[in-house]
Amino acid sequence: MKKILFGLAVLAALGLQATASDKIKTNMDSMRNGLQSIQDGFSYNNKDQILGGIATIRKANEMFHDTKSAAKYLPKDKQKFAKVSFLSSYSLKTNLNQMEEYVKIDKIVDASDSIAGVVHSCTRCHAIVRGW
Ligand code: HEC
C-alpha cells in the first residue's frame, strides 16, 4: 500500500511539473507570436495587427500576476529574484499599455518607441531565468 501511495505521489508530482512547463511553453509561444504581430503591424502599416499583438502578449502575461506566481517559474537558486521577475512582467504590461494608447491616438512613431521597453521587459525576465 505504501509503495502504491508513493508511486501515486510521484506521478502526481510529475503531472504537476508537466502542467507548469506546458503552461509556460504555451504562454511564451503566444508572447513570441504577439511580438511578431506587433513588428509586422509596424512593417506593413497595420494598426489592427499591432493591437492584436498587444492583446496576445497581455493575455499571456497574466500568468505573472504577482511575485508568488512569477516565483513558480524560477529555478530554486533564483528565487531571490522573484520580485524583479514580477516587476519585469509589470513593466511589460505598462509598455504594452503605452504602445496601445499611442496607436489609438495615431502617434505611430511614439508607439514604435515602446517596442524597446517591451523587448527590454522580456529580456529582463529571461536574463534571470536563464542566467544570461
Ligand atoms: C516574468 C518572466 C518572463 C517574462 C516577462 C517573459 N518571459 Fe519568456 N520565458 C520565461 C520563462 C520562465 C521561460 C522558460 C524558461 C526558458 O526558456 O529559459 C520563458 C521562455 C520563453 C521562450 C522559449 C519557449 C520555448 O518553447 O522554449 C520564448 C520564445 C519566450 N519566453 C518569449 C518571450 C517574449 C517574446 C516575452 C516578452 C513579450 C517574454 N518571453 C517575457 C519567463 C518570462
mmCIF file of C-alpha atoms in Angstrom, residues 7-118:
data_model
loop_
_atom_site.group_PDB
_atom_site.id
_atom_site.type_symbol
_atom_site.label_atom_id
_atom_site.label_comp_id
_atom_site.label_asym_id
_atom_site.label_seq_id
_atom_site.Cartn_x
_atom_site.Cartn_y
_atom_site.Cartn_z
ATOM 1 C CA GLY A 7 4.010 5.777 -6.734
ATOM 2 C CA LEU A 8 0.876 7.904 -6.911
ATOM 3 C CA ALA A 9 2.611 10.819 -5.212
ATOM 4 C CA VAL A 10 5.485 10.648 -7.705
ATOM 5 C CA LEU A 11 3.035 10.501 -10.617
ATOM 6 C CA ALA A 12 1.104 13.462 -9.235
ATOM 7 C CA ALA A 13 4.323 15.468 -8.826
ATOM 8 C CA LEU A 14 5.396 14.654 -12.386
ATOM 9 C CA GLY A 15 1.942 15.590 -13.618
ATOM 10 C CA LEU A 16 2.072 18.952 -11.866
ATOM 11 C CA GLN A 17 5.506 19.645 -13.306
ATOM 12 C CA ALA A 18 4.324 18.857 -16.812
ATOM 13 C CA THR A 19 1.377 21.208 -16.339
ATOM 14 C CA ALA A 20 3.575 24.095 -15.159
ATOM 15 C CA SER A 21 6.022 23.690 -18.058
ATOM 16 C CA ASP A 22 3.181 23.237 -20.583
ATOM 17 C CA LYS A 23 1.662 26.447 -19.330
ATOM 18 C CA ILE A 24 4.896 28.403 -19.651
ATOM 19 C CA LYS A 25 5.522 26.974 -23.130
ATOM 20 C CA THR A 26 2.028 27.846 -24.374
ATOM 21 C CA ASN A 27 2.150 31.362 -22.943
ATOM 22 C CA MET A 28 5.679 32.031 -24.169
ATOM 23 C CA ASP A 29 4.750 30.861 -27.676
ATOM 24 C CA SER A 30 1.928 33.425 -27.502
ATOM 25 C CA MET A 31 4.358 36.117 -26.336
ATOM 26 C CA ARG A 32 6.603 35.346 -29.286
ATOM 27 C CA ASN A 33 3.703 35.367 -31.762
ATOM 28 C CA GLY A 34 2.341 38.594 -30.284
ATOM 29 C CA LEU A 35 5.709 40.321 -30.648
ATOM 30 C CA GLN A 36 5.920 39.115 -34.243
ATOM 31 C CA SER A 37 2.442 40.540 -34.967
ATOM 32 C CA ILE A 38 3.420 43.889 -33.472
ATOM 33 C CA GLN A 39 6.535 44.045 -35.623
ATOM 34 C CA ASP A 40 4.617 43.045 -38.759
ATOM 35 C CA GLY A 41 1.985 45.645 -37.895
ATOM 36 C CA PHE A 42 4.632 48.363 -37.888
ATOM 37 C CA SER A 43 6.272 46.964 -41.050
ATOM 38 C CA TYR A 44 3.041 46.742 -43.052
ATOM 39 C CA ASN A 45 1.205 49.771 -41.554
ATOM 40 C CA ASN A 46 -1.462 47.603 -39.996
ATOM 41 C CA LYS A 47 -2.782 49.055 -36.737
ATOM 42 C CA ASP A 48 -5.131 46.135 -36.052
ATOM 43 C CA GLN A 49 -2.204 43.768 -36.202
ATOM 44 C CA ILE A 50 -0.309 45.871 -33.662
ATOM 45 C CA LEU A 51 -3.343 45.973 -31.360
ATOM 46 C CA GLY A 52 -3.887 42.211 -31.809
ATOM 47 C CA GLY A 53 -0.273 41.505 -30.879
ATOM 48 C CA ILE A 54 -0.585 43.704 -27.785
ATOM 49 C CA ALA A 55 -3.720 41.797 -26.703
ATOM 50 C CA THR A 56 -1.998 38.427 -27.249
ATOM 51 C CA ILE A 57 1.024 39.316 -25.136
ATOM 52 C CA ARG A 58 -1.132 40.942 -22.451
ATOM 53 C CA LYS A 59 -3.203 37.783 -22.078
ATOM 54 C CA ALA A 60 -0.139 35.508 -21.897
ATOM 55 C CA ASN A 61 1.463 37.854 -19.365
ATOM 56 C CA GLU A 62 -1.492 37.440 -16.985
ATOM 57 C CA MET A 63 0.153 34.277 -15.660
ATOM 58 C CA PHE A 64 2.591 36.521 -13.759
ATOM 59 C CA HIS A 65 0.050 38.421 -11.691
ATOM 60 C CA ASP A 66 2.130 38.786 -8.519
ATOM 61 C CA THR A 67 5.544 37.920 -7.051
ATOM 62 C CA LYS A 68 4.371 34.469 -5.996
ATOM 63 C CA SER A 69 3.164 33.487 -9.454
ATOM 64 C CA ALA A 70 6.427 34.721 -11.015
ATOM 65 C CA ALA A 71 8.467 32.749 -8.451
ATOM 66 C CA LYS A 72 6.855 29.484 -9.609
ATOM 67 C CA TYR A 73 8.807 29.581 -12.872
ATOM 68 C CA LEU A 74 12.193 30.485 -11.424
ATOM 69 C CA PRO A 75 14.868 27.883 -10.646
ATOM 70 C CA LYS A 76 15.470 27.309 -6.923
ATOM 71 C CA ASP A 77 18.718 29.285 -6.842
ATOM 72 C CA LYS A 78 16.973 32.286 -8.472
ATOM 73 C CA GLN A 79 14.102 32.623 -6.010
ATOM 74 C CA LYS A 80 15.599 35.793 -4.523
ATOM 75 C CA PHE A 81 14.909 37.445 -7.902
ATOM 76 C CA ALA A 82 11.170 36.673 -7.753
ATOM 77 C CA LYS A 83 10.215 40.300 -7.175
ATOM 78 C CA VAL A 84 12.440 41.558 -10.022
ATOM 79 C CA SER A 85 10.959 38.885 -12.260
ATOM 80 C CA PHE A 86 7.426 40.036 -11.377
ATOM 81 C CA LEU A 87 8.423 43.683 -11.929
ATOM 82 C CA SER A 88 9.682 42.801 -15.413
ATOM 83 C CA SER A 89 6.258 41.383 -16.272
ATOM 84 C CA TYR A 90 4.700 44.516 -14.761
ATOM 85 C CA SER A 91 6.858 46.768 -16.941
ATOM 86 C CA LEU A 92 5.913 44.582 -19.910
ATOM 87 C CA LYS A 93 2.278 45.366 -19.118
ATOM 88 C CA THR A 94 2.831 49.136 -18.809
ATOM 89 C CA ASN A 95 4.883 49.295 -22.021
ATOM 90 C CA LEU A 96 2.082 47.462 -23.859
ATOM 91 C CA ASN A 97 -0.466 49.909 -22.409
ATOM 92 C CA GLN A 98 1.668 52.823 -23.550
ATOM 93 C CA MET A 99 2.018 51.404 -27.068
ATOM 94 C CA GLU A 100 -1.725 50.801 -27.266
ATOM 95 C CA GLU A 101 -2.560 54.360 -26.226
ATOM 96 C CA TYR A 102 -0.187 55.834 -28.831
ATOM 97 C CA VAL A 103 -1.670 53.633 -31.577
ATOM 98 C CA LYS A 104 -5.182 54.716 -30.572
ATOM 99 C CA ILE A 105 -4.309 58.412 -30.887
ATOM 100 C CA ASP A 106 -2.400 57.808 -34.161
ATOM 101 C CA LYS A 107 1.045 58.579 -32.774
ATOM 102 C CA ILE A 108 2.628 55.626 -34.539
ATOM 103 C CA VAL A 109 6.239 56.734 -34.177
ATOM 104 C CA ASP A 110 5.761 57.153 -30.419
ATOM 105 C CA ALA A 111 4.040 53.748 -30.344
ATOM 106 C CA SER A 112 7.057 52.173 -32.017
ATOM 107 C CA ASP A 113 9.319 53.607 -29.287
ATOM 108 C CA SER A 114 7.508 51.360 -26.783
ATOM 109 C CA ILE A 115 8.890 48.249 -28.528
ATOM 110 C CA ALA A 116 12.236 48.832 -26.833
ATOM 111 C CA GLY A 117 10.518 48.722 -23.436
ATOM 112 C CA VAL A 118 8.633 45.566 -24.378
#
